[in-house]
Amino acid sequence: MKTLLPQNCKHIRTLSIVGMCKNAGKTTVLNRLLAESRGRVLGLTSIGRDGESVDVVTGTEKPGIYVPDGTLIATAKDMLALSDITQEIVFTTGIPTPLGEVVLVRAKSAGNVQLAGPSITSQLKTVSDLFFSLGAEQTIIDGALGRKSLGARAVAEGVILCTGASYDMRMEKVVADTAQIFRVMNLKKAETVPEESDKPLHEILKLSREALVPGALTDAAVVPLLKSGALKNARLVVKDPSKVLLSPDTLDKLALRSVSLETVEAAKVLCVTVNPVSAYGWKFDPDAFLNTMAAAVDVPVINVKEEPL
Amino acid sequence: MITIGFEDREKIGLRYVLDTLHPCSPFGTERVRKLRFYAPDERNELETELRNTERAANAADALKPVYDQIMLVLCQLKDIRGSLKRLSEGACLDHVELFELKGFLLRISDLRPLFDRMNETVRIEGLSFSDPAAALDVLDPERTRSRGFYIPDSASEALRAIRAEKKRLEQRLYEAAESEKDAIRSMRTRVCAEEETEERAIRAAMCAALLPHVPAMLADADAAGQLDFLIQKALFAVRYGCVRPEITETALELTDMVNPELVDLLKAKGRAFVPVSIATDRGATVITGANMGGKSVAMKTVALNVLLFSAGFLVCAKRARLPLFRCVRMLFDDAQSMQSGLSGFGSEIVRFNEALREVEEGYSLFLLDEFARGTNPDEGAVIVQAVTRYLNGANAISILATHYDGVAEFAGTHYQIIGLRDIDPDEIKTGLSVSGEDGVAIIARHMNYGLYRVEGKADCPKDALHICRMLSLKPEILERIERAY
């Protein structure tokens, strides 16, 4: 099989696949990854429920998740009846979901699985640790959509960001918004974390050139600081990328004033995948989409529909 | 039957005691949560349980590593009773339920040798685990004894053939050209359906084979809970230096008893709980003494220890002789029924009637703290005197704490708080003037919360007068008080 995904996606210990929208090609990427990893033991779970054969939102048919023999899967008990792998139940985690307790099962044959994993970061971490203790070489988390996935950093070290025509009819908007999420996700990891303080930002910055932002970082907070010059050459640290609620314009300005925006919890985006076909009927020109996207980010961009899987 | 409400549990420190226990298994947790008190006709069972607890407590130090290992195994037990119930009703259990049953049986096999080691020393009566090997063989026919649950290919010839076909199709699917894949996929779907049907039949057969083992598994779950609870009770007894009570017909004797909640609370403040002793029998016992003197504490400590005993715990005392009670009722002054619309006094009478009805159903313990304090002293004294006289003839041990005069003579037994009896007021007064310390704190420190038994007619304790002297009340007033005494 021709390898499509960059090698680093396969070497990172915990990998999260996140989509900009439904039908961005997340499951296609996941299946590709699983197929290319045949022979290695992978641990597979999701943030909450995913993997339905028909997309409940758009009604379009979705590819199922097909795992190779030996894969470890963490999913809700009720989902096991919908899977067609030969199962070995390995562990019951006690983590509750609306679809039953999260159960760890080893696939004793290849087959289709339905994922409904834990929805809390700490539980995902527990599951991921369990995978490794059971001999997994890599954990793959089928992530959430868009901004929500920004919170899942505590677990995943690497991220594959999936985007596609389904996000918006205007290709420029798809590219711009994806690039924005990409930038926020790829914030530099803070080497040192400034002390927490309940003083207002501008006062902290007056004393030292760095500050830990306790909550969300918004335009309303940042723009006045930019205007007053208080931020020049400063270092701003957020807890995790989901806390950054800045417009692309403000992000540009921060970069321009050489303000370093960093995060405590950081994962790397390893590659961006594009799906030029929308579930709603329109298509982008595959090459144009790929090239525009590639120009907006500094990691490999892959067209998931490039070759039949 | 003894039932104790949430508020009373909290007040007498029973909840505190239960919170210090850390049962490991769901079965042990349930025993603590639904604490069961032994009834008078279960004397033999209680006797056994107390002996077991005493032996387990005595061995707790020497067997610590074994106890730790047992607790570790108990922690891994899951509550499988729901699945067993479904099994008995003829349901076909799914993979996960069978996994849990297998896990349970594996834990029981882990537990058995540990329990045997404990038993060499402790000799627990009436507790045993059955050999789970036969039940395990049903769920693990290949005897791998692995932790996972998997229906092996060898479970049936049909399954072996189906799985081989499934594997073959998967390999083909992997190698085939895209155009052929759909055809292979639909073949595979058919094989998967066959596999599911065959596995279901095998699971049903497993369930049928497990059915005869259900009673033993339920008994083992119960035994695990008993063992879990026993170890927790033993560790509690070691923590607070508890003793096994001798069971009597009617007499109640507690020598140097303590209340763990107050022991720990006072210890945190650098002070110590003064052990309390009491000995009484059928009839009314009155405890008198100055306010702040610890009458309530003494009563609550009696209630706590009696309840611990009734639940099969060793009691927090140096020596104990206790009877089995049909019911334990307490009326504490600080509970007011707001909803009843009655005054504090009115609701007290309503609650008293209610409690008395239960108390009179069999040999009981009845505790009344400052009964009728909500009314005027003259009437209150008359009421408490009448109640005491009545209870002295009732088939119960009734203990009344009161500061009303003339009550004790109607009781069979009279205890008084030692209070400031043995303190020389002048010494404290001098000490006070020298150190300039807070007088109230010094008095509290010198207050003896112990009880002493009053024989014959007692003098009224003059603690209030003592306190006035020690705190140097204006001499002109003090003189007048002394004259009036």
CSV table of C-alpha atoms in Angstrom, one decimal, chain A residues 17-218:
chain,number,residue,atom,x,y,z
A,17,ILE,CA,-7.6,13.4,14.5
A,18,VAL,CA,-9.8,16.5,14.5
A,19,GLY,CA,-12.1,17.8,11.9
A,20,MET,CA,-13.1,21.4,11.0
A,21,CYS,CA,-16.6,20.1,10.3
A,22,LYS,CA,-18.6,17.0,9.6
A,23,ASN,CA,-17.5,15.2,6.4
A,24,ALA,CA,-14.0,16.7,6.5
A,25,GLY,CA,-12.7,13.2,5.9
A,26,LYS,CA,-11.8,12.4,9.5
A,27,THR,CA,-12.8,8.7,9.3
A,28,THR,CA,-11.1,8.4,5.9
A,29,VAL,CA,-7.9,9.5,7.4
A,30,LEU,CA,-8.4,7.2,10.4
A,31,ASN,CA,-9.0,4.2,8.2
A,32,ARG,CA,-6.0,5.1,6.1
A,33,LEU,CA,-3.9,5.3,9.3
A,34,LEU,CA,-5.2,2.0,10.5
A,35,ALA,CA,-4.6,0.3,7.2
A,36,GLU,CA,-1.1,1.7,6.9
A,37,SER,CA,-0.3,0.6,10.5
A,38,ARG,CA,-1.2,-3.1,9.9
A,39,GLY,CA,1.0,-5.2,12.0
A,40,ARG,CA,1.5,-2.7,14.8
A,41,VAL,CA,-0.8,-2.7,17.9
A,42,LEU,CA,-2.8,0.5,18.0
A,43,GLY,CA,-5.2,1.7,20.7
A,44,LEU,CA,-8.2,3.4,19.3
A,45,THR,CA,-10.9,5.5,21.0
A,46,SER,CA,-12.9,8.6,20.4
A,47,ILE,CA,-14.0,11.7,22.3
A,48,GLY,CA,-17.6,10.9,22.8
A,49,ARG,CA,-19.7,9.2,20.1
A,50,ASP,CA,-18.5,8.8,16.6
A,51,GLY,CA,-18.4,6.2,13.8
A,52,GLU,CA,-22.0,5.9,12.8
A,53,SER,CA,-22.5,4.4,9.4
A,54,VAL,CA,-24.9,7.1,8.5
A,55,ASP,CA,-24.0,10.6,9.5
A,56,VAL,CA,-26.8,11.6,11.9
A,57,VAL,CA,-26.4,15.3,11.1
A,58,THR,CA,-26.2,15.3,7.3
A,59,GLY,CA,-27.8,12.0,6.5
A,60,THR,CA,-24.9,11.1,4.2
A,61,GLU,CA,-23.3,7.7,4.3
A,62,LYS,CA,-20.1,7.6,6.2
A,63,PRO,CA,-17.3,5.2,5.9
A,64,GLY,CA,-17.2,2.8,8.9
A,65,ILE,CA,-14.0,2.4,11.0
A,66,TYR,CA,-12.3,-0.8,9.9
A,67,VAL,CA,-9.6,-2.0,12.3
A,68,PRO,CA,-6.9,-4.6,11.7
A,69,ASP,CA,-6.6,-7.7,13.8
A,70,GLY,CA,-5.0,-7.0,17.2
A,71,THR,CA,-6.2,-3.4,17.6
A,72,LEU,CA,-7.2,-2.4,21.1
A,73,ILE,CA,-10.5,-0.4,21.2
A,74,ALA,CA,-12.1,1.6,24.0
A,75,THR,CA,-15.7,2.1,23.4
A,76,ALA,CA,-19.1,2.1,25.2
A,77,LYS,CA,-20.6,-1.2,25.9
A,78,ASP,CA,-23.7,-0.7,23.8
A,79,MET,CA,-21.4,-0.1,20.8
A,80,LEU,CA,-19.9,-3.5,21.0
A,81,ALA,CA,-23.0,-5.2,19.7
A,82,LEU,CA,-22.7,-3.0,16.5
A,83,SER,CA,-19.2,-4.1,15.8
A,84,ASP,CA,-18.3,-7.1,13.8
A,85,ILE,CA,-14.8,-7.9,15.0
A,86,THR,CA,-14.2,-11.1,17.0
A,87,GLN,CA,-14.0,-9.7,20.5
A,88,GLU,CA,-11.8,-10.3,23.5
A,89,ILE,CA,-13.0,-8.2,26.4
A,90,VAL,CA,-9.8,-7.0,28.2
A,91,PHE,CA,-10.9,-4.5,30.8
A,92,THR,CA,-13.9,-2.6,32.0
A,93,THR,CA,-12.9,0.9,32.9
A,94,GLY,CA,-15.9,2.0,35.1
A,95,ILE,CA,-16.0,5.2,32.9
A,96,PRO,CA,-19.7,5.9,32.3
A,97,THR,CA,-21.2,7.1,29.0
A,98,PRO,CA,-24.8,7.4,27.9
A,99,LEU,CA,-24.2,4.3,25.9
A,100,GLY,CA,-22.8,2.3,28.8
A,101,GLU,CA,-19.5,1.8,30.5
A,102,VAL,CA,-16.3,2.3,28.4
A,103,VAL,CA,-14.9,-1.2,27.8
A,104,LEU,CA,-11.5,-2.1,26.4
A,105,VAL,CA,-11.7,-4.8,23.8
A,106,ARG,CA,-9.0,-6.4,21.7
A,107,ALA,CA,-9.9,-7.2,18.0
A,108,LYS,CA,-9.2,-10.9,17.5
A,109,SER,CA,-10.1,-10.4,13.8
A,110,ALA,CA,-10.2,-7.3,11.6
A,111,GLY,CA,-13.6,-5.6,11.3
A,112,ASN,CA,-15.8,-2.6,11.7
A,113,VAL,CA,-16.1,-0.9,15.0
A,114,GLN,CA,-18.3,1.8,16.4
A,115,LEU,CA,-16.5,4.3,18.7
A,116,ALA,CA,-18.0,6.0,21.7
A,117,GLY,CA,-15.2,6.8,24.1
A,118,PRO,CA,-14.9,9.0,27.2
A,119,SER,CA,-15.7,12.6,26.8
A,120,ILE,CA,-13.5,14.0,29.6
A,121,THR,CA,-9.8,14.7,29.1
A,122,SER,CA,-8.7,12.9,32.3
A,123,GLN,CA,-10.6,9.8,31.3
A,124,LEU,CA,-9.1,9.9,27.8
A,125,LYS,CA,-5.7,10.0,29.5
A,126,THR,CA,-6.7,6.9,31.7
A,127,VAL,CA,-7.7,5.0,28.6
A,128,SER,CA,-4.6,6.0,26.7
A,129,ASP,CA,-2.4,4.8,29.6
A,130,LEU,CA,-4.3,1.5,29.7
A,131,PHE,CA,-3.7,1.0,26.0
A,132,PHE,CA,0.1,1.4,26.5
A,133,SER,CA,0.1,-0.9,29.5
A,134,LEU,CA,-1.7,-3.5,27.3
A,135,GLY,CA,1.0,-3.3,24.7
A,136,ALA,CA,-0.2,-0.6,22.3
A,137,GLU,CA,2.5,1.2,20.3
A,138,GLN,CA,0.3,4.2,19.6
A,139,THR,CA,-3.0,5.7,20.8
A,140,ILE,CA,-5.3,7.3,18.2
A,141,ILE,CA,-8.1,9.5,19.4
A,142,ASP,CA,-10.9,10.2,17.0
A,143,GLY,CA,-11.4,13.8,18.0
A,144,ALA,CA,-14.1,16.3,18.2
A,145,LEU,CA,-15.0,19.0,15.7
A,146,GLY,CA,-13.5,22.4,15.3
A,147,ARG,CA,-12.9,24.6,18.4
A,148,LYS,CA,-13.9,21.8,20.8
A,149,SER,CA,-11.0,19.7,19.8
A,150,LEU,CA,-8.6,22.4,20.9
A,151,GLY,CA,-9.3,21.3,24.5
A,152,ALA,CA,-8.0,17.8,23.9
A,153,ARG,CA,-4.4,18.8,24.0
A,154,ALA,CA,-3.7,17.4,27.4
A,155,VAL,CA,-3.8,13.9,25.9
A,156,ALA,CA,-2.6,14.0,22.4
A,157,GLU,CA,0.9,14.9,21.4
A,158,GLY,CA,0.2,15.2,17.7
A,159,VAL,CA,-2.8,16.2,15.7
A,160,ILE,CA,-4.1,15.6,12.2
A,161,LEU,CA,-6.3,18.5,11.2
A,162,CYS,CA,-9.0,17.6,8.7
A,163,THR,CA,-10.8,20.2,6.7
A,164,GLY,CA,-13.0,20.0,3.6
A,165,ALA,CA,-15.5,21.7,1.3
A,166,SER,CA,-18.4,20.8,3.7
A,167,TYR,CA,-17.2,23.6,6.0
A,168,ASP,CA,-18.3,26.4,3.7
A,169,MET,CA,-19.1,27.1,0.1
A,170,ARG,CA,-16.3,29.6,-0.2
A,171,MET,CA,-13.0,28.0,-0.5
A,172,GLU,CA,-11.2,31.1,0.8
A,173,LYS,CA,-13.2,30.9,4.0
A,174,VAL,CA,-12.4,27.2,4.5
A,175,VAL,CA,-8.7,27.9,4.1
A,176,ALA,CA,-8.7,31.0,6.2
A,177,ASP,CA,-10.6,29.4,9.1
A,178,THR,CA,-8.6,26.2,9.0
A,179,ALA,CA,-5.4,28.3,9.0
A,180,GLN,CA,-6.6,30.2,12.0
A,181,ILE,CA,-7.3,26.9,13.9
A,182,PHE,CA,-4.0,25.6,12.8
A,183,ARG,CA,-2.2,28.7,14.1
A,184,VAL,CA,-3.9,28.5,17.4
A,185,MET,CA,-3.2,24.8,17.7
A,186,ASN,CA,0.4,25.2,16.8
A,187,LEU,CA,1.2,27.9,19.4
A,188,LYS,CA,4.6,27.5,20.8
A,189,LYS,CA,4.9,25.5,24.0
A,190,ALA,CA,5.9,27.7,26.9
A,191,GLU,CA,9.2,26.6,28.2
A,192,THR,CA,8.6,28.4,31.5
A,193,VAL,CA,5.2,29.2,32.9
A,194,PRO,CA,4.8,32.7,34.5
A,195,GLU,CA,3.3,32.8,37.9
A,196,GLU,CA,-0.4,33.1,38.2
A,197,SER,CA,-1.6,36.4,39.4
A,198,ASP,CA,-5.0,38.0,39.8
A,199,LYS,CA,-3.8,41.5,38.9
A,200,PRO,CA,-5.0,43.0,35.6
A,201,LEU,CA,-2.9,42.1,32.6
A,202,HIS,CA,-1.5,45.6,31.9
A,203,GLU,CA,-0.2,45.8,35.5
A,204,ILE,CA,1.5,42.4,35.3
A,205,LEU,CA,3.1,43.4,32.0
A,206,LYS,CA,4.4,46.6,33.5
A,207,LEU,CA,6.3,44.7,36.1
A,208,SER,CA,7.6,41.9,33.9
A,209,ARG,CA,7.4,41.2,30.2
A,210,GLU,CA,5.4,38.0,30.6
A,211,ALA,CA,2.0,37.0,31.9
A,212,LEU,CA,0.0,33.8,32.4
A,213,VAL,CA,-3.6,34.5,31.1
A,214,PRO,CA,-5.8,32.6,33.5
A,215,GLY,CA,-9.0,32.5,31.4
A,216,ALA,CA,-9.8,33.2,27.7
A,217,LEU,CA,-7.7,35.6,25.7
A,218,THR,CA,-10.1,37.8,23.7
